[in-house]
Phi, psi and omega in degrees: 000139183297320182294326178291321178297315180300313181294318180300319178297321180294318180298316182299326182271002180060027182292313180287338174297322180293337179288318186254354178218056185284141174271342179213141182228132173249126177258113180262114188107020179293141178201160173250015179292121186302136176084000183266159176299317181299322179289325175298318177296318178301310182298317183291317177295322182298329181295340178248024187296334180282353181262341185199164178278141179239142178227131179260136178236117175197115185292349184259000182233152179266325180205155174223135182055031179075010181242154183302141174250132183266148178287327181211153177298337180291342178282342182283125185274339182274157178295147179240121178282317185227127173252124178253125188248120178222069180231166178305147187305324184295335183269344187303314180304318179295316181295319178295320177300319178294320178295323177294316178297328178286345182062049177293163181285320180200166185225137168245124175256107180284325189306143171262175179106036183238228188297342180283354185254291186204188183293325177295320177295320177299319180296318178298319180296315178300323182296313183288327179292320177299320179298313185286322182292323178297330182262357179072025180259118179292142180236125175261130183108211354287188175064053183221166177283327182122209189220140176228143174223085187306322182300335179245015177058042174257121176227086177262063183207175172249038175297158186292332177195177178276116181285165179293153178279146180189205186249011182260125170264121180249119181245126187221138171286332183262123177285319181297320178296320178298321177301318180294322178296317178299317180298322182283336188300326180295325179281326185266357172066030172253149183235166191235143170268324180213144166226120184228120173259118185251001170053240182286345179058042186293329180232282175296122189253175176301321179298315176303316184289329174300312179296324178297314179294326178297321182281342183283118185293337179284339185277126176252331182221143178246119178248136187227133165257121189233135174255325178188162182232148170238016179218058188300314182296317180296320178298313182299317180295317179294313183297321181298317181288314185292322183293344175286344179249320182226132179298141176239128178239132182235133168256108182266118176263166181079040181285332182257166180299319179294319178295324178296320178294321178296320180296320181298320181277349182272308184228020179056034182272156175266107179276185180181185182301130178296326179298321179296315179299313183297322178295319179295319179298315182297316180294333184267000181076025183263139173278134180251111180271156182253355180203165176298319179302314180294320180307313184270336168303313182289318180300317179298313180298316183289332177284319191267332191246158180284154168286139191225165171281166183281116179172102191241139168242147179239130178240131184213153170253012178221117185302320182298317178296324177295322178295314178302315181295320180294316177303316182291324177300317178296315179300326183272001179074024179271133180277135178242092184297147173293151178289133181291165178299321179296319179296314181297318180298318181295319179294317183293330180286341181285143177266011181276340188265146178292153183301326185280359181297132175256120187272090180212176178250113012285150181259112178263112183264018169073154187296339180269017182298128174262184184296321181296323177294317176300316182300310183294322179293314181299310184295323181290317180296319181289340178290336181289129192293330181266010170263109184255342176220150182224123174261119182254116184255133174236124167254135189285112172248173181303322184267003182276119178258095187302312184298313180295322178295322177296323178296322177296318178299315181295320178297319179294322179298323177291324182285328180238071187292343180267003176249152185258119175255130181232133181260143171236112179208123182290123180298134179201184184301323185268345186247349189301316183291321178296320178296315180300316180298316182299317181289336172293338175272006178066042171239119187285144172241139177236146184280350187218135179299332178297314178298318182295317183288328176291324175293321178298325182295320182289342177280345190272123180289000000 
């Protein structure tokens, strides 16, 4: 296949390596003007200055951060692995030509004003792509947020801050959406191996980035925000192979005719029938999320928890929450095995349970459940061989010790590493610290049983 040959040649020449692991970065359009894209890029690149050499390019300034500013990238005598371009669209072709003459390793064009706008923008985009392809230099963008690689402190973007490091590679056509995800990541406790906004995808494509994430050892799960594709067959072939090694989750926008028109004007993407996309995802072994919340609920579960066989138990101290969880389990096609005679006998012999407890799946251990009752219920349910996942629900009552219960869940996860434990606890004043602690142990918590059961479903083989 031509696309495989093209990607293979790039890998051999380490071209895409220079994109995600540059030893030197030149920012063209660097500035310290408050509130500008250029100043955001300066600050983010500066945060990783001890990891790589930085060069500022701006013909109107003498220095930035106390360091020399160059009039042109051609004035820099040292080799440049990555050139980041953040100048007005009309100037971009000239700047790209200079970067090509400098023989940089790769280029990111942050600037907007290309194929997503009008015919003049399309012409500018074609011009810069022709320049880079003739020289074999990969170009990310234009019209993108940029690229971040938290494990090596690379932030070649104007994101609001450096997100936590983790195992999720997030690839997005939308830069603004990626910024919102980064902002949310601190609250939701997920971390990233890669974040790549590819905008118009004029040269480096989603397929290229899929292979890049596949090769990245830090990446455990690949999450994608997608508006449209112009290389459907290549994508399906890549996704089918990669998803056998690393889970791929896609949030496809532009499902409706109106949404498709919005996508076209946003990133110059080729939208299409949602039914066609969903069929392609299914054939490729890709998970299709319906919201941003779902995208990262699933990514967190797939990064932290084992893939399991179908067999779910639900434990709750609130009957209503247990009913909600059970309904969702049925909707998701999750099997809820009956408690075995051995499991029931073990539970009944304990003096921790209230007399009115009914020993079945879901197991309601009543609102006055203390930590010891949770411990005995969790350990007994996990002992049953056809229980492969356990959703533990806590509703805050006077006698509920959230922190101690979370410790019991974490201990059980260590004892049964091949089973998936998922917590359901609504974040609040009394539960917030316990939830944070549990997720630091890489056990996901969800605020709603619906979210938890949908996450349990993607773990199920």
